[in-house]
């Protein structure tokens, strides 16, 4: 299964020069901080520009509206997540798939607890109705299938892709519950999630 393209189609201009890329990073950082402070409804492109210390025109050079801003933040989160997992997998033996799965879960938990804006915008739309097909989980599953298959020395086949998608959907629901009852993630529910992932993935990885 190929990764689903990210929903953000409103990035008006990709940064070419380093100064432009740094400005885009500041804009996304400001967006993430304001999401934590004010929530999505109160978020505005003007507030993001003020927090980032850039003219409002700089925001509109990249984004048409705040939805496009948060879409780009979600894509950056997914790219960062993939990079973090890649780093962890580099030191885990290919035969130790359980540690690989632990790394996938642990890096998500670390981002959930420490990355600005992640509580509202992890890898997809802030409001479920803005992403009715839940394409975010499909994008995550596609990236994870590729990473796990490469770590295990192969390519993602249909069985692995389907199994990873089921795991992502199930883990998403369980982790929402874990963080709804405890701001740092209910440890017992996280532990149950880990058991579930290992048991289900054993069907295709053992």
XYZ file of N, CA and C in Angstrom:
618
model
N 0.845 -1.189 0.000
C 0.000 0.000 0.000
C 0.878 1.235 0.000
N 0.653 2.162 -0.952
C 1.444 3.379 -1.032
C 0.962 4.361 0.028
N 1.893 5.169 0.590
C 1.460 6.178 1.535
C 0.478 7.142 0.878
N -0.562 7.532 1.597
C -1.523 8.481 1.066
C -0.908 9.865 1.093
N -0.978 10.651 0.001
C -0.397 11.990 0.002
C -0.999 12.835 1.104
N -0.219 13.741 1.617
C -0.709 14.587 2.680
C -1.800 15.499 2.171
N -2.760 15.807 3.078
C -3.937 16.573 2.672
C -3.609 18.014 2.308
N -2.488 18.544 2.758
C -2.173 19.941 2.517
C -1.851 20.178 1.045
N -2.792 20.787 0.332
C -2.550 21.156 -1.061
C -2.465 22.666 -1.202
N -2.436 23.391 -0.070
C -2.484 24.840 -0.110
C -1.149 25.504 0.181
N -0.074 24.733 0.253
C 1.238 25.344 0.420
C 1.555 26.057 -0.877
N 1.510 27.374 -0.829
C 1.573 28.149 -2.062
C 2.956 28.157 -2.686
N 3.959 28.084 -1.845
C 5.320 28.177 -2.364
C 6.250 27.373 -1.464
N 6.993 26.467 -2.056
C 7.980 25.710 -1.286
C 9.231 26.571 -1.105
N 9.769 26.613 0.111
C 10.968 27.435 0.336
C 12.163 26.890 -0.431
N 12.903 27.805 -1.045
C 14.080 27.426 -1.819
C 15.348 27.830 -1.075
N 15.413 29.073 -0.662
C 16.587 29.560 0.063
C 16.486 29.190 1.539
N 17.643 29.111 2.192
C 17.660 28.741 3.609
C 16.913 29.760 4.456
N 17.049 31.028 4.122
C 16.355 32.056 4.901
C 14.848 31.866 4.823
N 14.353 31.495 3.636
C 12.925 31.243 3.468
C 12.496 30.004 4.249
N 13.329 28.965 4.238
C 13.019 27.747 4.986
C 12.987 28.029 6.480
N 13.908 28.869 6.964
C 13.933 29.210 8.384
C 12.699 30.011 8.770
N 12.254 30.880 7.866
C 11.041 31.658 8.133
C 9.824 30.741 8.201
N 9.760 29.777 7.287
C 8.656 28.806 7.316
C 8.673 28.015 8.617
N 9.847 27.610 9.077
C 9.956 26.864 10.334
C 9.468 27.709 11.505
N 9.810 29.009 11.520
C 9.348 29.889 12.597
C 7.830 30.018 12.576
N 7.263 30.098 11.388
C 5.809 30.200 11.264
C 5.138 28.947 11.815
N 5.670 27.783 11.470
C 5.079 26.535 11.966
C 5.292 26.377 13.469
N 6.448 26.802 13.971
C 6.694 26.765 15.414
C 5.681 27.645 16.144
N 5.441 28.838 15.601
C 4.486 29.753 16.217
C 3.080 29.168 16.189
N 2.720 28.548 15.086
C 1.411 27.894 14.975
C 1.258 26.829 16.050
N 2.292 26.015 16.244
C 2.239 24.940 17.241
C 2.086 25.507 18.653
N 2.845 26.539 18.975
C 2.766 27.147 20.308
C 1.370 27.718 20.579
N 0.821 28.400 19.585
C -0.489 29.024 19.767
C -1.601 27.985 19.868
N -1.440 26.861 19.190
C -2.430 25.789 19.336
C -2.513 25.329 20.785
N -1.360 25.196 21.433
C -1.353 24.788 22.841
C -1.965 25.864 23.731
N -1.733 27.119 23.389
C -2.163 28.224 24.251
C -3.626 28.610 24.057
N -4.097 28.611 22.819
C -5.422 29.155 22.537
C -6.384 28.168 21.895
N -5.867 27.040 21.354
C -6.718 26.105 20.638
C -6.881 26.501 19.179
N -7.534 25.635 18.423
C -7.653 25.850 16.979
C -8.634 26.964 16.636
N -9.747 27.030 17.346
C -10.777 28.025 17.009
C -10.253 29.444 17.118
N -9.413 29.712 18.103
C -8.880 31.055 18.306
C -7.618 31.322 17.497
N -7.102 30.313 16.850
C -5.884 30.483 16.047
C -6.182 31.378 14.848
N -5.252 32.289 14.544
C -5.402 33.145 13.371
C -4.045 33.323 12.706
N -4.075 33.568 11.414
C -2.824 33.787 10.686
C -2.123 35.040 11.202
N -2.889 36.053 11.601
C -2.272 37.286 12.128
C -1.531 37.007 13.430
N -2.160 36.212 14.318
C -1.504 35.878 15.582
C -0.240 35.065 15.332
N -0.283 34.161 14.361
C 0.891 33.358 14.023
C 2.014 34.260 13.520
N 1.669 35.218 12.664
C 2.681 36.137 12.140
C 3.324 36.939 13.261
N 2.496 37.433 14.190
C 3.032 38.207 15.313
C 3.961 37.357 16.169
N 3.544 36.131 16.486
C 4.369 35.254 17.313
C 5.668 34.886 16.591
N 5.604 34.686 15.293
C 6.792 34.297 14.528
C 7.710 35.478 14.238
N 7.188 36.689 14.427
C 7.995 37.874 14.145
C 8.200 38.109 12.660
N 7.160 37.802 11.866
C 7.251 37.990 10.423
C 6.040 38.796 9.961
N 6.147 39.461 8.815
C 4.977 40.173 8.271
C 3.870 39.189 7.923
N 2.620 39.643 8.018
C 1.497 38.769 7.696
C 1.602 38.256 6.263
N 2.201 39.062 5.387
C 2.382 38.630 4.006
C 3.257 37.401 3.881
N 4.190 37.237 4.828
C 5.050 36.051 4.794
C 4.256 34.781 5.061
N 3.259 34.890 5.944
C 2.404 33.730 6.211
C 1.599 33.396 4.957
N 1.011 34.423 4.342
C 0.186 34.179 3.159
C 1.010 33.793 1.939
N 2.283 34.067 1.982
C 3.135 33.600 0.890
C 3.160 32.073 0.847
N 3.061 31.458 2.029
C 3.093 29.998 2.101
C 1.703 29.379 2.221
N 0.801 30.032 2.950
C -0.468 29.408 3.313
C -1.651 30.306 3.003
N -2.733 29.691 2.539
C -3.929 30.461 2.216
C -4.798 30.718 3.442
N -4.689 29.857 4.458
C -5.521 30.008 5.649
C -4.945 29.154 6.782
N -5.612 29.179 7.934
C -5.075 28.461 9.087
C -5.188 26.951 8.924
N -6.147 26.482 8.132
C -6.236 25.038 7.884
C -4.991 24.570 7.145
N -4.566 25.334 6.144
C -3.355 24.974 5.408
C -2.144 24.998 6.337
N -2.126 25.932 7.272
C -1.044 26.015 8.261
C -0.978 24.748 9.096
N -2.118 24.335 9.632
C -2.116 23.155 10.493
C -1.871 21.882 9.694
N -2.287 21.849 8.427
C -1.961 20.702 7.571
C -0.444 20.564 7.432
N 0.215 21.698 7.216
C 1.675 21.667 7.061
C 2.351 21.266 8.366
N 1.799 21.705 9.490
C 2.337 21.303 10.783
C 2.191 19.792 10.972
N 1.046 19.241 10.575
C 0.830 17.795 10.669
C 1.837 17.037 9.807
N 2.105 17.552 8.607
C 3.081 16.894 7.745
C 4.473 16.949 8.350
N 4.822 18.100 8.942
C 6.124 18.200 9.601
C 6.218 17.219 10.763
N 5.123 17.069 11.514
C 5.122 16.099 12.616
C 5.354 14.685 12.113
N 4.698 14.338 11.007
C 4.856 12.987 10.470
C 6.283 12.755 9.976
N 6.851 13.759 9.321
C 8.238 13.638 8.861
C 9.193 13.476 10.042
N 8.958 14.263 11.095
C 9.794 14.173 12.289
C 9.647 12.817 12.957
N 8.422 12.315 13.024
C 8.149 10.996 13.607
C 8.906 9.913 12.847
N 8.844 9.971 11.523
C 9.543 8.981 10.697
C 11.054 9.063 10.914
N 11.585 10.271 11.037
C 13.020 10.437 11.268
C 13.430 9.868 12.618
N 12.615 10.112 13.636
C 12.924 9.606 14.968
C 12.898 8.077 14.992
N 11.911 7.505 14.330
C 11.830 6.044 14.277
C 13.011 5.468 13.508
N 13.367 6.099 12.400
C 14.507 5.633 11.609
C 15.775 5.605 12.451
N 15.973 6.633 13.268
C 17.134 6.666 14.149
C 17.124 5.554 15.171
N 15.944 5.270 15.719
C 15.839 4.185 16.706
C 16.071 2.831 16.050
N 15.493 2.615 14.875
C 15.612 1.321 14.210
C 17.042 1.017 13.790
N 17.827 2.074 13.588
C 19.204 1.877 13.118
C 20.048 1.086 14.113
N 19.659 1.085 15.384
C 20.455 0.388 16.399
C 19.729 -0.840 16.956
N 18.628 -1.237 16.318
C 17.874 -2.412 16.743
C 18.094 -3.528 15.722
N 18.486 -4.718 16.154
C 18.671 -5.827 15.201
C 17.390 -6.110 14.426
N 17.535 -6.464 13.156
C 16.372 -6.731 12.305
C 15.519 -7.877 12.848
N 16.128 -8.781 13.592
C 15.380 -9.919 14.130
C 14.540 -9.554 15.348
N 14.818 -8.406 15.941
C 14.124 -8.006 17.168
C 12.952 -7.090 16.823
N 11.902 -7.663 16.238
C 10.790 -6.840 15.789
C 9.998 -6.247 16.956
N 10.018 -6.927 18.103
C 9.287 -6.385 19.264
C 9.884 -5.058 19.719
N 11.207 -4.971 19.738
C 11.846 -3.700 20.101
C 11.557 -2.628 19.066
N 11.446 -3.051 17.816
C 11.096 -2.096 16.764
C 9.702 -1.528 16.991
N 8.756 -2.389 17.361
C 7.394 -1.926 17.634
C 7.378 -1.035 18.870
N 8.163 -1.395 19.881
C 8.254 -0.547 21.071
C 8.761 0.844 20.694
N 9.738 0.896 19.799
C 10.292 2.181 19.370
C 9.231 3.030 18.680
N 8.423 2.391 17.846
C 7.347 3.105 17.149
C 6.371 3.711 18.157
N 5.986 2.941 19.159
C 5.056 3.430 20.174
C 5.721 4.476 21.065
N 6.940 4.215 21.496
C 7.609 5.117 22.430
C 7.875 6.490 21.811
N 8.224 6.522 20.528
C 8.474 7.807 19.888
C 7.190 8.612 19.737
N 6.079 7.932 19.487
C 4.807 8.647 19.450
C 4.483 9.242 20.831
N 4.668 8.441 21.872
C 4.391 8.922 23.228
C 5.286 10.100 23.580
N 6.558 10.035 23.185
C 7.483 11.128 23.479
C 7.036 12.410 22.787
N 6.595 12.305 21.543
C 6.130 13.491 20.832
C 4.834 14.015 21.442
N 3.958 13.117 21.819
C 2.683 13.509 22.420
C 2.919 14.312 23.700
N 3.957 13.939 24.431
C 4.217 14.578 25.719
C 5.073 15.833 25.620
N 5.779 16.030 24.507
C 6.773 17.117 24.497
C 6.707 18.063 23.301
N 6.094 17.670 22.201
C 6.120 18.506 20.999
C 4.960 19.499 21.024
N 5.269 20.760 20.849
C 4.252 21.808 20.874
C 3.191 21.558 19.809
N 1.934 21.748 20.184
C 0.829 21.618 19.258
C 0.415 20.206 18.938
N 1.195 19.224 19.386
C 0.954 17.835 18.995
C -0.344 17.280 19.585
N -0.740 17.800 20.734
C -1.967 17.307 21.366
C -3.186 17.565 20.479
N -3.168 18.663 19.716
C -4.282 18.985 18.834
C -4.036 18.554 17.398
N -2.797 18.683 16.947
C -2.454 18.333 15.565
C -1.286 17.369 15.615
N -1.586 16.071 15.546
C -0.467 15.137 15.465
C -0.101 14.920 14.006
N -0.903 14.118 13.285
C -0.588 13.844 11.881
C -1.745 14.171 10.937
N -2.784 14.825 11.460
C -3.938 15.085 10.612
C -4.726 16.296 11.048
N -5.941 16.412 10.533
C -6.784 17.569 10.776
C -7.149 17.684 12.254
N -7.314 18.937 12.704
C -7.711 19.177 14.092
C -9.101 18.608 14.347
N -10.034 18.903 13.444
C -11.415 18.435 13.604
C -11.654 17.210 12.736
N -12.216 16.135 13.297
C -12.441 14.905 12.519
C -13.243 15.142 11.247
N -14.205 16.102 11.304
C -15.039 16.322 10.125
C -14.247 16.918 8.957
N -13.057 17.462 9.258
C -12.230 18.007 8.187
C -11.380 16.922 7.527
N -11.398 15.719 8.076
C -10.641 14.599 7.498
C -11.491 13.348 7.667
N -12.712 13.331 7.044
C -13.697 12.288 7.337
C -13.221 10.875 7.036
N -12.333 10.719 6.068
C -11.857 9.373 5.728
C -10.713 8.936 6.628
N -10.358 9.802 7.586
C -9.243 9.525 8.492
C -7.986 9.172 7.711
N -7.717 9.998 6.704
C -6.550 9.767 5.856
C -5.253 9.860 6.641
N -5.277 10.561 7.774
C -4.057 10.689 8.574
C -3.544 9.321 9.003
N -4.437 8.455 9.483
C -4.011 7.128 9.910
C -3.496 6.302 8.734
N -4.070 6.512 7.562
C -3.569 5.816 6.381
C -2.166 6.297 6.018
N -1.939 7.604 6.145
C -0.595 8.137 5.871
C 0.420 7.578 6.859
N 0.046 7.558 8.135
C 0.951 7.033 9.165
C 1.237 5.563 8.911
N 0.190 4.801 8.625
C 0.369 3.366 8.390
C 1.251 3.113 7.178
N 1.089 3.914 6.140
C 1.926 3.755 4.961
C 3.395 3.986 5.255
N 3.683 5.055 6.018
C 5.076 5.340 6.376
C 5.648 4.245 7.269
N 4.854 3.806 8.257
C 5.338 2.781 9.179
C 5.555 1.447 8.469
N 4.687 1.105 7.533
C 4.856 -0.146 6.786
C 6.172 -0.136 6.031
N 6.485 0.988 5.412
C 7.746 1.092 4.673
C 8.945 0.984 5.611
N 8.892 1.695 6.741
C 10.005 1.682 7.681
C 10.224 0.292 8.273
N 9.138 -0.356 8.671
C 9.266 -1.687 9.271
C 9.735 -2.717 8.253
N 9.182 -2.641 7.034
C 9.591 -3.586 6.004
C 11.071 -3.422 5.672
N 11.529 -2.180 5.560
C 12.945 -1.937 5.266
C 13.822 -2.443 6.402
N 13.368 -2.247 7.641
C 14.134 -2.718 8.794
C 14.243 -4.238 8.797
N 13.177 -4.887 8.356
C 13.156 -6.350 8.334
C 13.776 -6.917 7.058
N 14.186 -6.024 6.152
C 14.882 -6.466 4.949
C 13.993 -6.805 3.782
N 12.854 -6.140 3.661
C 11.961 -6.439 2.553
C 11.183 -5.213 2.127
N 10.095 -5.440 1.426
C 9.193 -4.376 0.991
C 7.830 -4.629 1.617
N 7.057 -3.568 1.856
C 5.744 -3.760 2.484
C 4.779 -4.484 1.562
N 4.377 -5.711 1.954
C 3.401 -6.430 1.146
C 1.991 -6.130 1.664
N 1.001 -6.710 1.020
C -0.381 -6.400 1.362
C -0.719 -6.809 2.789
N -0.222 -7.962 3.230
C -0.520 -8.428 4.588
C 0.050 -7.487 5.643
N 1.324 -7.092 5.463
C 1.947 -6.194 6.435
C 1.245 -4.843 6.434
N 0.957 -4.306 5.258
C 0.320 -2.988 5.164
C -1.042 -2.985 5.839
N -1.818 -4.035 5.604
C -3.145 -4.121 6.223
C -3.028 -4.275 7.735
N -2.102 -5.096 8.179
C -1.929 -5.323 9.614
C -1.478 -4.051 10.316
N -0.550 -3.322 9.712
C -0.078 -2.071 10.311
C -1.204 -1.047 10.355
N -2.020 -0.983 9.319
C -3.141 -0.045 9.329
C -4.112 -0.367 10.461
N -4.424 -1.643 10.653
C -5.301 -2.032 11.761
C -4.684 -1.630 13.095
N -3.370 -1.839 13.240
C -2.679 -1.466 14.481
C -2.731 0.034 14.722
N -2.513 0.804 13.663
C -2.544 2.265 13.798
C -3.933 2.724 14.218
N -4.964 2.183 13.584
C -6.336 2.577 13.938
C -6.650 2.210 15.388
N -6.279 1.000 15.786
C -6.570 0.552 17.151
C -5.765 1.343 18.176
N -4.475 1.540 17.899
C -3.629 2.282 18.830
C -4.076 3.734 18.945
N -4.524 4.314 17.844
C -5.015 5.693 17.871
C -6.175 5.823 18.849
N -7.122 4.905 18.774
C -8.279 4.952 19.673
C -7.862 4.747 21.134
N -6.983 3.791 21.376
C -6.552 3.504 22.749
C -5.738 4.650 23.341
N -4.875 5.249 22.539
C -4.044 6.332 23.055
C -4.849 7.612 23.258
N -5.874 7.804 22.446
C -6.782 8.922 22.726
C -7.417 8.746 24.099
N -7.815 7.522 24.402
C -8.380 7.222 25.723
C -7.348 7.446 26.814
N -6.122 6.983 26.591
C -5.064 7.120 27.603
C -4.795 8.575 27.944
N -4.775 9.436 26.931
C -4.464 10.848 27.177
C -5.698 11.652 27.559
N -6.871 11.095 27.335
C -8.081 11.767 27.792
C -8.237 11.638 29.294
N -7.766 10.541 29.855
C -7.907 10.322 31.301
C -6.690 10.802 32.090
N -5.578 11.039 31.398
C -4.346 11.453 32.066
C -3.532 12.285 31.076
N -3.201 13.549 31.418
C -2.476 14.414 30.484
C -1.136 13.848 30.017
N -0.530 12.966 30.808
C 0.744 12.368 30.409
C 0.564 10.965 29.831
N -0.678 10.513 29.742
C -0.961 9.184 29.187
C -1.084 8.144 30.284
N -2.275 7.608 30.466
C -2.503 6.599 31.496
C -1.587 5.397 31.262
N -0.729 5.111 32.234
C 0.298 4.075 32.053
C -0.304 2.688 31.825
N -1.386 2.395 32.499
C -2.002 1.069 32.356
C -2.571 0.893 30.950
N -3.203 1.924 30.416
C -3.765 1.829 29.073
C -2.646 1.769 28.033
N -1.575 2.532 28.252
C -0.427 2.462 27.349
C 0.161 1.054 27.355
N 0.252 0.449 28.545
C 0.789 -0.913 28.650
C -0.097 -1.910 27.906
N -1.409 -1.753 28.020
C -2.331 -2.634 27.304
C -2.188 -2.433 25.792
N -1.974 -1.198 25.380
C -1.781 -0.910 23.958
C -0.545 -1.619 23.430
N 0.512 -1.604 24.210
C 1.763 -2.269 23.806
C 1.549 -3.784 23.660
N 0.828 -4.373 24.612
C 0.537 -5.814 24.549
C -0.277 -6.137 23.304
N -1.283 -5.314 23.041
C -2.134 -5.532 21.870
C -1.330 -5.459 20.575
N -0.473 -4.452 20.448
C 0.320 -4.294 19.227
C 1.245 -5.495 19.006
N 1.922 -5.904 20.061
C 2.840 -7.038 19.925
C 2.097 -8.316 19.544
N 0.973 -8.555 20.185
C 0.230 -9.794 19.923
C -0.317 -9.813 18.504
N -0.854 -8.713 18.055
C -1.448 -8.685 16.725
C -0.387 -8.752 15.632
N 0.707 -8.020 15.809
C 1.763 -8.019 14.790
C 2.522 -9.330 14.727
N 2.485 -10.094 15.795
C 3.171 -11.390 15.787
C 2.635 -12.281 14.671
N 1.400 -12.074 14.242
C 0.806 -12.893 13.180
C 1.558 -12.795 11.871
N 2.162 -11.630 11.612
C 2.852 -11.449 10.333
C 4.359 -11.268 10.477
N 4.826 -10.995 11.692
C 6.263 -10.728 11.866
C 7.040 -11.895 12.440
N 6.356 -12.878 12.989
C 7.090 -14.030 13.537
C 7.277 -15.122 12.494
